[in-house]
Short mmCIF file of C-alpha atoms and ligand atoms in Angstrom, two decimals:
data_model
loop_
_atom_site.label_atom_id
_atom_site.label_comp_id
_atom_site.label_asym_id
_atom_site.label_seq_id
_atom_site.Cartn_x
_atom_site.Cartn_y
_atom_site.Cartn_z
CA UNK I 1 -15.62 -13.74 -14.23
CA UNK I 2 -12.74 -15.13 -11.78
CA UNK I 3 -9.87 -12.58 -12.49
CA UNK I 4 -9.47 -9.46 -14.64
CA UNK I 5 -6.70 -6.74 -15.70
CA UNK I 6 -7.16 -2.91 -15.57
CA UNK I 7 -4.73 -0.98 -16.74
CA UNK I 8 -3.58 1.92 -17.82
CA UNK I 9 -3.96 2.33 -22.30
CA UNK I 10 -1.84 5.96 -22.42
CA UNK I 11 0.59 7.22 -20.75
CA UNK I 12 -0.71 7.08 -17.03
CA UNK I 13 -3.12 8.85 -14.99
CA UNK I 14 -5.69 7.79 -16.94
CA UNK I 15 -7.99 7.31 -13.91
CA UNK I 16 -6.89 3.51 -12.79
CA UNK I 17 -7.38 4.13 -9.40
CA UNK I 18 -11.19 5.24 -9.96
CA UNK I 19 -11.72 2.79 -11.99
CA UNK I 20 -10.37 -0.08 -9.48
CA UNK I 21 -11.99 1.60 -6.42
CA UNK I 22 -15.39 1.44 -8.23
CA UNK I 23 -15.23 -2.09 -9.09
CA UNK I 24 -13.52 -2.97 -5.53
CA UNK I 25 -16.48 -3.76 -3.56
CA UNK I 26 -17.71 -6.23 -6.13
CA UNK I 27 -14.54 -8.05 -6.35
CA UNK I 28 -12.14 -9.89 -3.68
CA UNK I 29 -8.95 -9.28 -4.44
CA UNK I 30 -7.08 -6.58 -5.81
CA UNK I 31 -3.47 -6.96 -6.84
CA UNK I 32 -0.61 -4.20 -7.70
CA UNK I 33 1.67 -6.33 -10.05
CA UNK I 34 4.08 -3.99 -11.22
CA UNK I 35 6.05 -0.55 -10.21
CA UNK I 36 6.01 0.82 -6.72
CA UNK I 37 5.80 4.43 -5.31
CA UNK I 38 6.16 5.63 -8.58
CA UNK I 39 2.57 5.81 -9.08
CA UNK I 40 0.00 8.50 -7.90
CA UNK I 41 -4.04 7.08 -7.80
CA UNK I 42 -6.50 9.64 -6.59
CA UNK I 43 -9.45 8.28 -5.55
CA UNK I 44 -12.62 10.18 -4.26
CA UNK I 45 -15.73 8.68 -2.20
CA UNK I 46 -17.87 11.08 -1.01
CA UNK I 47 -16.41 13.79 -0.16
CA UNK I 48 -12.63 11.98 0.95
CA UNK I 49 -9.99 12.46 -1.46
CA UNK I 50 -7.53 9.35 -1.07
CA UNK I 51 -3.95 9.68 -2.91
CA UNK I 52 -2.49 5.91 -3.23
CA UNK I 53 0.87 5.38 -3.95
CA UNK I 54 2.11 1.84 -3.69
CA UNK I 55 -1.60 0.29 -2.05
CA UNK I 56 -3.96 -1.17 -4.26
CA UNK I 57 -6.65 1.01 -4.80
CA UNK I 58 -8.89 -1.70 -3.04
CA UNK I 59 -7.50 -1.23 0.20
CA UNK I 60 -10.69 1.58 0.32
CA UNK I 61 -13.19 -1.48 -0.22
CA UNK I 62 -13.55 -3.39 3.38
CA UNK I 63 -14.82 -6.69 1.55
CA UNK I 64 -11.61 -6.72 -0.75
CA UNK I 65 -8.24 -8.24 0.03
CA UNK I 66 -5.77 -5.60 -1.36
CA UNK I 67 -2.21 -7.67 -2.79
CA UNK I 68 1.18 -6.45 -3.62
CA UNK I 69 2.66 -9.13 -5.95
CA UNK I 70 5.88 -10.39 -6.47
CA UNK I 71 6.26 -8.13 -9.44
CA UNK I 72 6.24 -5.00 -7.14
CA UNK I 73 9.12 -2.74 -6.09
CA UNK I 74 8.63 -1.94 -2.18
CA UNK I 75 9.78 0.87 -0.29
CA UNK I 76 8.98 -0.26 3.30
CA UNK I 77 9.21 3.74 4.63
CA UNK I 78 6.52 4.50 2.07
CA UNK I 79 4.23 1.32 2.66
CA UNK I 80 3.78 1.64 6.44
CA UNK I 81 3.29 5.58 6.23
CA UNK I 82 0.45 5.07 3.47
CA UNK I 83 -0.73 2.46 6.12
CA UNK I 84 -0.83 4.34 9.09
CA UNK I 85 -2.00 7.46 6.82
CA UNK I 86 -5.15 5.39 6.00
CA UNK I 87 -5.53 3.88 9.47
CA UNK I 88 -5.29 7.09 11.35
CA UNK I 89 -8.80 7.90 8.62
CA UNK I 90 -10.67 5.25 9.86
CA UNK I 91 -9.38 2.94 6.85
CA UNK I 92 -8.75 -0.98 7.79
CA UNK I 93 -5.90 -2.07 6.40
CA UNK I 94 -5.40 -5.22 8.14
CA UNK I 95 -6.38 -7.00 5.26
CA UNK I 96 -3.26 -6.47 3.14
CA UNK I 97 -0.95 -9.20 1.60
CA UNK I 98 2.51 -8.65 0.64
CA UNK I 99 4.70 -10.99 -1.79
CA UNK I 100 7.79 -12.11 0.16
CA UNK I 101 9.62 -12.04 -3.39
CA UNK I 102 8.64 -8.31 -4.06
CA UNK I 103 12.20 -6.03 -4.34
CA UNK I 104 12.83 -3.42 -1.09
CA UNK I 105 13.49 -0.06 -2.42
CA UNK I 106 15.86 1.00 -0.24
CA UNK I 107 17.60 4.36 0.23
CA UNK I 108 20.46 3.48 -1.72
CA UNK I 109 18.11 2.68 -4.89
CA UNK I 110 16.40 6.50 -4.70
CA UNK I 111 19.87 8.22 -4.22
CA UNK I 112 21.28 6.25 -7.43
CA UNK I 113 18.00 7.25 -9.35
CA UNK I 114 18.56 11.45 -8.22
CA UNK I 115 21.73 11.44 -9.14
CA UNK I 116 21.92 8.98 -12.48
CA UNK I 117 19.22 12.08 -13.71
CA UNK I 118 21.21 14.98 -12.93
CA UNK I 119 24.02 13.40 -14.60
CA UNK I 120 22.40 12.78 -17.85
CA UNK I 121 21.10 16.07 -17.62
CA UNK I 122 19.15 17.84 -20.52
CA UNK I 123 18.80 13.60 -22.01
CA UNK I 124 17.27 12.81 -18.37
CA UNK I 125 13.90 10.92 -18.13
CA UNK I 126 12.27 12.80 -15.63
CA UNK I 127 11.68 9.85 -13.49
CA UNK I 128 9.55 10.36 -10.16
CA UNK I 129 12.85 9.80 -8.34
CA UNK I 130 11.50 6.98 -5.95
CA UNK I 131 14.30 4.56 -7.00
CA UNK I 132 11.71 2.24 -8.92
CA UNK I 133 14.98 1.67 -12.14
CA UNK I 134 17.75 1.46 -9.97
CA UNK I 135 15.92 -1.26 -7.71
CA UNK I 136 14.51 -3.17 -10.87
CA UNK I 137 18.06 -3.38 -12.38
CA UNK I 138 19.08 -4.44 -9.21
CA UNK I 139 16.60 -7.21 -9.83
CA UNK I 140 17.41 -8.61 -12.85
CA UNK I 141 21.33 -7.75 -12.11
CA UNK I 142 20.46 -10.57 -9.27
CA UNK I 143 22.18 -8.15 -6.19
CA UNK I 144 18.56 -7.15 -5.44
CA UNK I 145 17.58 -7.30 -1.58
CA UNK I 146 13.50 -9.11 -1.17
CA UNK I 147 11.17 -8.87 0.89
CA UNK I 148 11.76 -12.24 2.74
CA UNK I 149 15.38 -11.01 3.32
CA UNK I 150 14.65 -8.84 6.46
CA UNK I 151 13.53 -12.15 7.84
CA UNK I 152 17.34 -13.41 7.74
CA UNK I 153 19.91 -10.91 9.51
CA UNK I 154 22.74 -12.88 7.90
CA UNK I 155 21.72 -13.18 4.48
CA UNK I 156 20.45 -9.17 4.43
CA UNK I 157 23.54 -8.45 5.73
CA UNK I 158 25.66 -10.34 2.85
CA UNK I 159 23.31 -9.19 -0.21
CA UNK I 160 23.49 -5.17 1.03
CA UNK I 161 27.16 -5.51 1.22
CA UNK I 162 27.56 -7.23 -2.33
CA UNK I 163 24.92 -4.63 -3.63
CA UNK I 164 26.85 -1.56 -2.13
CA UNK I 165 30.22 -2.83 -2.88
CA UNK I 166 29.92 -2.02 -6.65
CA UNK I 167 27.63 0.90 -6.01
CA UNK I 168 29.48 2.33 -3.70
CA UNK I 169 32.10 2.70 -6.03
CA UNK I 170 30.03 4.05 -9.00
CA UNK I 171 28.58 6.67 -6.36
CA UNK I 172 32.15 7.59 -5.06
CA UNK I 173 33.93 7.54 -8.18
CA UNK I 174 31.55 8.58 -11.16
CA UNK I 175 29.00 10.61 -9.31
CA UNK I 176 31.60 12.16 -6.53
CA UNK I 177 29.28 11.47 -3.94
CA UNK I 178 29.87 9.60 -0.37
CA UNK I 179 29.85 5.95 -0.16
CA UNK I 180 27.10 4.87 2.05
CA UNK I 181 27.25 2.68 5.04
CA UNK I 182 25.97 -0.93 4.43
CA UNK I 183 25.60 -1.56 8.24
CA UNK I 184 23.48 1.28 8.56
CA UNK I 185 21.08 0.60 5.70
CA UNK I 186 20.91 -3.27 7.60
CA UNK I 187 19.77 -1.06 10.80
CA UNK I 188 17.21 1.08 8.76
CA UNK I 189 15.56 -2.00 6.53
CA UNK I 190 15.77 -4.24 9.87
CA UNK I 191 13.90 -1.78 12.38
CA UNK I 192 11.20 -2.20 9.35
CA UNK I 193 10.64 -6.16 9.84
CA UNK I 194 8.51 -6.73 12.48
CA UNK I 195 5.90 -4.21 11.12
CA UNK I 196 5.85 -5.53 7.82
CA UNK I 197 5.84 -9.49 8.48
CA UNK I 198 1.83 -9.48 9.23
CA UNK I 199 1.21 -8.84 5.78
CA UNK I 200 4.04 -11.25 4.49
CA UNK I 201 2.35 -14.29 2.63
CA UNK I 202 2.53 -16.37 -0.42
CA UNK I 203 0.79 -14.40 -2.81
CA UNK I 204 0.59 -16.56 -5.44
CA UNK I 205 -0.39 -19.67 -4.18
CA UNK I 206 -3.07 -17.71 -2.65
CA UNK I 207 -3.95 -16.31 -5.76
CA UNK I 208 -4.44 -18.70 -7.54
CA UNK I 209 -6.05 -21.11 -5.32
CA UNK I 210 -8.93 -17.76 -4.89
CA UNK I 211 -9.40 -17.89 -9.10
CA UNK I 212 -10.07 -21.99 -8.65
CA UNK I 213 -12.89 -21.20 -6.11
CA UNK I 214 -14.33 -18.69 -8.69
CA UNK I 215 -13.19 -16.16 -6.56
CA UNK I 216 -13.43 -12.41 -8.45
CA UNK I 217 -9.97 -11.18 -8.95
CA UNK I 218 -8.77 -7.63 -10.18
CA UNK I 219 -5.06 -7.12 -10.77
CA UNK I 220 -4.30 -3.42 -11.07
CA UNK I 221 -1.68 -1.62 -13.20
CA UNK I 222 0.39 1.32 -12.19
CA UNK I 223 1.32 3.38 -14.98
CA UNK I 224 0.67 2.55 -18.36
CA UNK I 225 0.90 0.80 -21.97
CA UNK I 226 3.49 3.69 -23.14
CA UNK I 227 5.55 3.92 -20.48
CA UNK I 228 5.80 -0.20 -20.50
CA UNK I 229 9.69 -1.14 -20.73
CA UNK I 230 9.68 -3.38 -23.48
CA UNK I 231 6.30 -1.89 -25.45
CA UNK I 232 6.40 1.89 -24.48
CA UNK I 233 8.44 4.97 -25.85
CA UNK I 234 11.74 3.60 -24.52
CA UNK I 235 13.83 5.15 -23.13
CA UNK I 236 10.99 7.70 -22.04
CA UNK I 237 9.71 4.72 -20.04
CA UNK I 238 9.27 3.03 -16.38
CA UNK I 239 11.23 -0.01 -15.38
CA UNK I 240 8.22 -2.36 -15.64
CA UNK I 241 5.41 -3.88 -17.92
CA UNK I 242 2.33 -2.54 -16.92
CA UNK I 243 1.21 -4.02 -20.13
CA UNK I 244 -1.64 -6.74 -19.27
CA UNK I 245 1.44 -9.80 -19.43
CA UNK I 246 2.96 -8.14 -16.54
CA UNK I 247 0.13 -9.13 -14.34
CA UNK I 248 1.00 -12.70 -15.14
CA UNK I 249 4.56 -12.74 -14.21
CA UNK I 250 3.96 -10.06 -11.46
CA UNK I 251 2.04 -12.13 -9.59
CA UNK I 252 2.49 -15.34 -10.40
CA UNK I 253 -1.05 -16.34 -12.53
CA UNK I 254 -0.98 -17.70 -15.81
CA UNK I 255 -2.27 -16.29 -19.23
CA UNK I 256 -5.04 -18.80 -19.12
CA UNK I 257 -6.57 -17.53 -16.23
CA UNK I 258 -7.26 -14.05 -16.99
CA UNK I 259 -10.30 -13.32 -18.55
CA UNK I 260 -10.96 -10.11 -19.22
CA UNK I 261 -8.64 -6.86 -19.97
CA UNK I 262 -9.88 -3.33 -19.22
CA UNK I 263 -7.95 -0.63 -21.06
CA UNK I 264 -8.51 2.90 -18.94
CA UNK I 265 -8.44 5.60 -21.38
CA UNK I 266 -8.75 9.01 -20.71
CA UNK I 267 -10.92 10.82 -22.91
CA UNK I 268 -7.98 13.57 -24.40
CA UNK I 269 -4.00 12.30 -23.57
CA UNK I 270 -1.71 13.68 -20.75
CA UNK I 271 2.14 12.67 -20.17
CA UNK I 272 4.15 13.55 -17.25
CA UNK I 273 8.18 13.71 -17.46
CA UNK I 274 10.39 13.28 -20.89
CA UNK I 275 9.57 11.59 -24.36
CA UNK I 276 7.73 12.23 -27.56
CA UNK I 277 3.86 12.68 -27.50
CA UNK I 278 2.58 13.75 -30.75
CA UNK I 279 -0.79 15.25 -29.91
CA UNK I 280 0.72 17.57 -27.20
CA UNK I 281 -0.84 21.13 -26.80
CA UNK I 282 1.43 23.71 -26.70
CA UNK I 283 -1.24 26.60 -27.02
CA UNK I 284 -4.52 27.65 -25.19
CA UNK I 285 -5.98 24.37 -25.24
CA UNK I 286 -3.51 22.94 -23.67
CA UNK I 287 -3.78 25.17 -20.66
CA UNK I 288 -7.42 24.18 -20.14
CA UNK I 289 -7.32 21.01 -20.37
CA UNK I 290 -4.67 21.22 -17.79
CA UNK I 291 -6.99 23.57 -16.17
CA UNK I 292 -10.09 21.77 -16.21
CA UNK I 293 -8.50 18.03 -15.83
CA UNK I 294 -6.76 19.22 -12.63
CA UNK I 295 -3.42 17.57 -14.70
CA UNK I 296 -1.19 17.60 -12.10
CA UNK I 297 0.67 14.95 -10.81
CA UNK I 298 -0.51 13.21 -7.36
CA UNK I 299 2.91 12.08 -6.57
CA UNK I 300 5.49 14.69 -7.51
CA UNK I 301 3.39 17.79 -7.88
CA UNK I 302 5.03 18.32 -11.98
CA UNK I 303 2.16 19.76 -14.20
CA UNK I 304 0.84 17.46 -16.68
CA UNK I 305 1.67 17.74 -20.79
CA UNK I 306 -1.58 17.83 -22.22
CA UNK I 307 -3.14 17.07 -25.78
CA UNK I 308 -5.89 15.76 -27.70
CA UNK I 309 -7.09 11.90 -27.95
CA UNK I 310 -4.77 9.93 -30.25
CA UNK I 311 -6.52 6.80 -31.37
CA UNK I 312 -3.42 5.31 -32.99
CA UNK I 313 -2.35 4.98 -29.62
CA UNK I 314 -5.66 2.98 -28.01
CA UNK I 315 -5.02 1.02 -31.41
CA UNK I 316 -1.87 0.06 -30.01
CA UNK I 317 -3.33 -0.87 -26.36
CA UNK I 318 -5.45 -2.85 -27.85
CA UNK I 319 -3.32 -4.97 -29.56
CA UNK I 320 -0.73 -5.12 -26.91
CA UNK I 321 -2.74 -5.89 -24.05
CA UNK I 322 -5.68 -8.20 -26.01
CA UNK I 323 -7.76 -5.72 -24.10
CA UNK I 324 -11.16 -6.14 -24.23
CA UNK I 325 -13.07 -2.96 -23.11
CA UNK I 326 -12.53 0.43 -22.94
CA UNK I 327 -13.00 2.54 -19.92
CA UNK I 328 -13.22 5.85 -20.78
CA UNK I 329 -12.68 8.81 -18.12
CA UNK I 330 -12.72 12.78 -18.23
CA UNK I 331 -15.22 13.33 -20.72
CA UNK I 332 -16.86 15.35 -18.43
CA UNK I 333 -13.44 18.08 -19.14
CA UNK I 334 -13.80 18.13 -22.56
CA UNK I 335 -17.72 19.83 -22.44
CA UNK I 336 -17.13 23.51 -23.43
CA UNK I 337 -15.08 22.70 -27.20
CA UNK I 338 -16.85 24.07 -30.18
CA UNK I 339 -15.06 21.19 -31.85
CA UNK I 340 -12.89 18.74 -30.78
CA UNK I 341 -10.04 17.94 -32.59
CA UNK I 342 -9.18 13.77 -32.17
CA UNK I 343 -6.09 12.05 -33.71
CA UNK I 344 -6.90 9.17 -36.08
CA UNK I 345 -3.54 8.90 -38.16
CA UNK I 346 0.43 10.00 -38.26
CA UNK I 347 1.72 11.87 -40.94
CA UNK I 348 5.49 10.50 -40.96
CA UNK I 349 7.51 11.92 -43.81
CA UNK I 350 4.76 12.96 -46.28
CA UNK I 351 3.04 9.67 -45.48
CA UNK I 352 -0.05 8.48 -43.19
CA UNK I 353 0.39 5.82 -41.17
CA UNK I 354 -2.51 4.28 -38.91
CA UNK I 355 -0.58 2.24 -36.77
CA UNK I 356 1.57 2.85 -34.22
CA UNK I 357 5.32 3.36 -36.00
CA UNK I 358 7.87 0.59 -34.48
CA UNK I 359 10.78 2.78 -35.07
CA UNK I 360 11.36 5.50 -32.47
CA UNK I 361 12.97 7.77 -35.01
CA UNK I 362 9.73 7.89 -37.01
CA UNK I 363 7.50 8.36 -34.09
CA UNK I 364 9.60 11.35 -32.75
CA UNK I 365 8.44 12.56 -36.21
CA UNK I 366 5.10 11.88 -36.40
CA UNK I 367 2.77 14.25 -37.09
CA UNK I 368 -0.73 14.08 -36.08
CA UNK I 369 -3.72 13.96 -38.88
CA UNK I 370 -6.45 15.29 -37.06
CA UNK I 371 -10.55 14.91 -37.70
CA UNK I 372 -12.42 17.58 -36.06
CA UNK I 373 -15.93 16.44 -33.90
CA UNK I 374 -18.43 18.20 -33.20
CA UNK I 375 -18.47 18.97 -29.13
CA UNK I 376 -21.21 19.88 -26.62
CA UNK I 377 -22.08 22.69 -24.20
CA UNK I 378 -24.32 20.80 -22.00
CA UNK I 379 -22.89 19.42 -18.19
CA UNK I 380 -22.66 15.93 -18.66
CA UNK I 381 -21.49 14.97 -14.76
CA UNK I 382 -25.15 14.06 -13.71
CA UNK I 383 -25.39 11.94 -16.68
CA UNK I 384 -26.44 8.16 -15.41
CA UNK I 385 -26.66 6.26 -18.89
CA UNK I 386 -25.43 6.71 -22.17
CA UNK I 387 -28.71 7.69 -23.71
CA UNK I 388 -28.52 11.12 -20.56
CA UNK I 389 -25.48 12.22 -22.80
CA UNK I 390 -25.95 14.81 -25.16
CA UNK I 391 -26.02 13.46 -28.87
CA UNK I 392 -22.52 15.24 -29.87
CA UNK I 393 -20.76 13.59 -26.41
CA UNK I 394 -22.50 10.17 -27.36
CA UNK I 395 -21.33 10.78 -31.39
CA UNK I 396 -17.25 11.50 -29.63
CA UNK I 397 -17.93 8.46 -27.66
CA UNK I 398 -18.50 6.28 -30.81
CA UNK I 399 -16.35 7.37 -32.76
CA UNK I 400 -13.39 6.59 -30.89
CA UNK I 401 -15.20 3.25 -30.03
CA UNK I 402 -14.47 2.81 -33.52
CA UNK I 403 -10.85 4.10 -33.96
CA UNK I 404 -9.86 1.93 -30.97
CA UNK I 405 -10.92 -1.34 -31.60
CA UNK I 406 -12.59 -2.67 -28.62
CA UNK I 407 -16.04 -1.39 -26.58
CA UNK I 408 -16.54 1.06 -24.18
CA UNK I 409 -18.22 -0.46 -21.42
CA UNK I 410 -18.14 2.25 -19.01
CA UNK I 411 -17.57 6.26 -19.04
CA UNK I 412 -15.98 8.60 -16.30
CA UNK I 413 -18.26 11.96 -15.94
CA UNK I 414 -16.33 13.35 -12.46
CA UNK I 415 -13.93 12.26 -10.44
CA UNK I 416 -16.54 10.50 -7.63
CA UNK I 417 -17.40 7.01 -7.74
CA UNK I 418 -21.01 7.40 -8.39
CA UNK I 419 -19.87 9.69 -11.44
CA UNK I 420 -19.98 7.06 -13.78
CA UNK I 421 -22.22 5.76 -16.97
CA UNK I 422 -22.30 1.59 -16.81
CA UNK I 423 -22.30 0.06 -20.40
CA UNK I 424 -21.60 -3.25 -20.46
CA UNK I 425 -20.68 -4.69 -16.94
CA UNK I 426 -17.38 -5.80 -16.10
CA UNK I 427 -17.97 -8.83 -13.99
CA UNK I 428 -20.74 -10.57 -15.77
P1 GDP Q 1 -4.32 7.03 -12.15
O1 GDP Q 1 -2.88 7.24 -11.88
O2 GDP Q 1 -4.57 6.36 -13.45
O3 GDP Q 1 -5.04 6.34 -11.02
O4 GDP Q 1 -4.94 8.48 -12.30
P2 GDP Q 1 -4.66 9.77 -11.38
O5 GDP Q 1 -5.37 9.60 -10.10
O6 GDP Q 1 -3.21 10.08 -11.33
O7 GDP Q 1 -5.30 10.92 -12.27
C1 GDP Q 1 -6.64 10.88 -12.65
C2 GDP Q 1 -7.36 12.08 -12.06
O8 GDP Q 1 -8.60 12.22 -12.70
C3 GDP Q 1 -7.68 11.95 -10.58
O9 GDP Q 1 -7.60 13.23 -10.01
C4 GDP Q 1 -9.12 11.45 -10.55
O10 GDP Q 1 -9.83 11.84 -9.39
C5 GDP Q 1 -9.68 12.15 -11.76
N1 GDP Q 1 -10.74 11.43 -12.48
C6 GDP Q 1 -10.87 10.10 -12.72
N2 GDP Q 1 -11.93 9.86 -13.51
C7 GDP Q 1 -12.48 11.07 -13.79
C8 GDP Q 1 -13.58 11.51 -14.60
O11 GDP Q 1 -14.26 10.72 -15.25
N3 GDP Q 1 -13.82 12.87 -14.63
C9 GDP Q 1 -13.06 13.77 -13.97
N4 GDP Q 1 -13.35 15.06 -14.07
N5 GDP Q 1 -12.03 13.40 -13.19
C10 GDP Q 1 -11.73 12.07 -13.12
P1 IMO Q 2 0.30 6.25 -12.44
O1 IMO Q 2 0.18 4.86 -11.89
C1 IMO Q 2 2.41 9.02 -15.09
C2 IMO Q 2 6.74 8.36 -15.57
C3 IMO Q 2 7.68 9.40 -14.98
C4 IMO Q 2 8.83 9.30 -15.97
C5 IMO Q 2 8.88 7.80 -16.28
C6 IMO Q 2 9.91 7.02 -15.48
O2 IMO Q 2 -0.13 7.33 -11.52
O3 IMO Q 2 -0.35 6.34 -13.79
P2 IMO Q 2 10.00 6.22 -12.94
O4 IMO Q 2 10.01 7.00 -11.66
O5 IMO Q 2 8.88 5.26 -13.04
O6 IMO Q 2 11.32 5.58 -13.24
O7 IMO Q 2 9.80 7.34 -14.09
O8 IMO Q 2 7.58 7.31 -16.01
N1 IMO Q 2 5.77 7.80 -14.59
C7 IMO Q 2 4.47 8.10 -14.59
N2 IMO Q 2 3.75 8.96 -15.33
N3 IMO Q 2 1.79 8.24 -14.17
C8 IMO Q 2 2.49 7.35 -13.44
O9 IMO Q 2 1.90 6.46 -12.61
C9 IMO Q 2 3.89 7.28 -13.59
N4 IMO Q 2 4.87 6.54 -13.01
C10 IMO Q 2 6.01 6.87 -13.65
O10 IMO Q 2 7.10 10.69 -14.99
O11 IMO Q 2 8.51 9.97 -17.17
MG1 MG Q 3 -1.54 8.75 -11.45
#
């Protein structure tokens, strides 16, 4: 089982980060392929919390080799003070290999994404503000600054001034802020260099040579299927395809390589910032599975919109991403419900629909048609293997096998590594 893709089947926090760390000490490489500081991965061993940003969650795993591809967006301030964050708790992070072609977020890129959302004001996204869209249009603009740049004082020099000459402009003129100094962002990103260029390496030659030797690799998403650029609720959307293609072209592997996609699914749905989200809670139940799930963001503190599973949305994942398994997490928050309401269709204009609508105008109408399941009382977060769950939690479990169209090999019961049932496993 050479190289597989985890990502994320909602709308993010969906538990990626537990789900990489537990498979990380089986595996030998794990690769961040899209996004950048954007994302927020709790992970818990023991009794240490870890909060990842831009790191692969393998980084906890001493035997794996933790990778930021090419596909990545790097701010070099936040990478070395997750780095020395992790070293100063006894983490080694020596390991870590970083794609000279990934794009620098610089400071430029998070003070265009601040103020390009106050200006569009009650339309804004709600972005994280860490300058992940202004430094991926940057990218495909072609003004973008790389990695391998801080290597070459002259040619950093000339792409920051080409990048700020036009922005500079936009900031002065349409946002009436100051225009900031090119020589000093040269400065900042330079004093940076010698830090980073240990980890510097080519990525995908390395890669790919490890999948030839039948090495195991795991290429992590950030995010998730629904905020994917091209396949999620644009414009409520990141600037990058976590969707499982994006690991290709993020870092560099072909199609034919990957075997296995693993969908992480969170047993109810949660959104953070802007868009349309159909099953969202606006009542009681809302608040405690807020409660309950902890749902608040890891990396900019905004309380999570919460609402019931909507299996026209794993549909979706499922057919976007070929995935083929399920991991499920949080069903452990959902013990307590009498019943437990779970999306299976849209009502969209007096009509049901069962998959998910391609026009946004019809999915900012949808309407959820909910079946009601029976729920459980019982604590499930000791539970080892499926048959330990209580007959309602294992019906639940089932049933939105069923609505979702691929297995569920494994199933989150707490937020600790050990707290997990093992189906099917991943690597065999
Ligand atoms: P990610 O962005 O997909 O990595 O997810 P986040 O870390 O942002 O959010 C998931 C949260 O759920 C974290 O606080 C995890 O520790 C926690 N978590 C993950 N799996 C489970 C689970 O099965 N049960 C419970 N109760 N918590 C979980
Ligand atoms: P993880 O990896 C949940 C959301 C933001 C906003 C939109 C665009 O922890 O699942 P951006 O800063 O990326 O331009 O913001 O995407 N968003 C996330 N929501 N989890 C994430 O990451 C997210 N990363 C970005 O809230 O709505
Ligand atoms: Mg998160």
């Amino acid at each position: 089982m050479p190289a597989l893709v985890l990502l994320g089947a909602q709308w993010g926090d969906e538990g990626k980060g537990k789900a990489t760390d537990l498979l990380g000490g089986s595996v030998d490489y794990v690769v961040r392929y899209q996004g950048g500081n954007n994302a927020g991965h709790t992970v818990v061993v023991g009794d240490q919390k870890y909060a990842l940003h831009l790191l692969p969650s393998g980084i906890l795993s001493p035997e794996c080799t933790p990778v930021i591809g090419n596909g990545v967006v790097v701010d070099p301030a936040v990478l070395l003070s997750e780095l020395s964050g992790l070293n100063e708790r006894g983490v080694d992070t020596s390991k870590l290999l970083l794609s000279g072609n990934a794009h620098l977020i610089t400071p430029y890129h998070t003070t265009v994404d601040k103020v390009t959302e106050r200006f569009l004001g009650k339309r804004k996204i709600g972005t994280t503000g860490r300058g992940i869209g202004p430094t991926y249009a940057d990218k495909i603009n072609r003004v973008g600054i790389r990695v391998q740049d801080l290597y070459d004082e002259s040619i950093l020099t000339q792409k920051v001034e080409a990048a700020l000459d036009f922005k500079n402009q936009i900031l002065a003129k349409l946002y009436n802020r100051r225009a900031i100094d090119s020589a000093k962002i040269v400065d900042e990103l330079l004093a940076y260099a010698d830090q980073i260029k240990p980890f510097v390496a080519d990525t995908t030659l390395i890669l790919n040579n490890a999948i030839d030797e039948g090495k195991v690799v795991l290429f992590e998403g950030g995010q998730g299927t629904l905020l994917d650029v091209d396949h999620g609720t644009y414009p409520f959307v990141t600037s990058s395809n976590p969707t499982a293609g994006g690991a290709c072209t993020g870092a560099g592997v072909g199609p034919t390589k990957i075997n296995r996609v693993i969908g992480i699914l969170k047993a109810y749905t949660t959104r953070v910032g802007a868009g349309p989200f159909p099953t969202e809670l606006f009542d009681e139940d809302g608040e405690k599975l807020r409660t309950i799930g902890h749902e608040r963001g890891v990396t900019t503190g905004r309380d999570r919109r919460c609402g019931w599973f909507d299996a026209v949305i794993a549909r979706y994942a499922t057919r976007v991403n070929g995935l083929t398994d399920f991991f499920l997490t949080k069903l452990d928050v959902l013990t307590g419900w009498e019943q437990i309401p779970v999306c299976v269709a849209y009502e969209i204009d007096g009509k049901r629909v069962e998959e998910l609508p391609y026009s946004q105008s019809d999915f900012h109408h949808a309407k959820p048609v909910y079946e009601m399941l029976p729920g459980w009382t019982e604590d499930i977060s000791k539970a080892k293997t499926f048959s330990d769950l209580p007959k309602n939690a294992q019906a639940y479990v089932k049933a939105l096998e069923e609505m979702s169209g691929a297995p569920i090999s494994a199933i989150g019961v707490g937020p600790g590594r050990t707290e997990t049932i093992e189906i099917n496993s991943f690597l065999s």
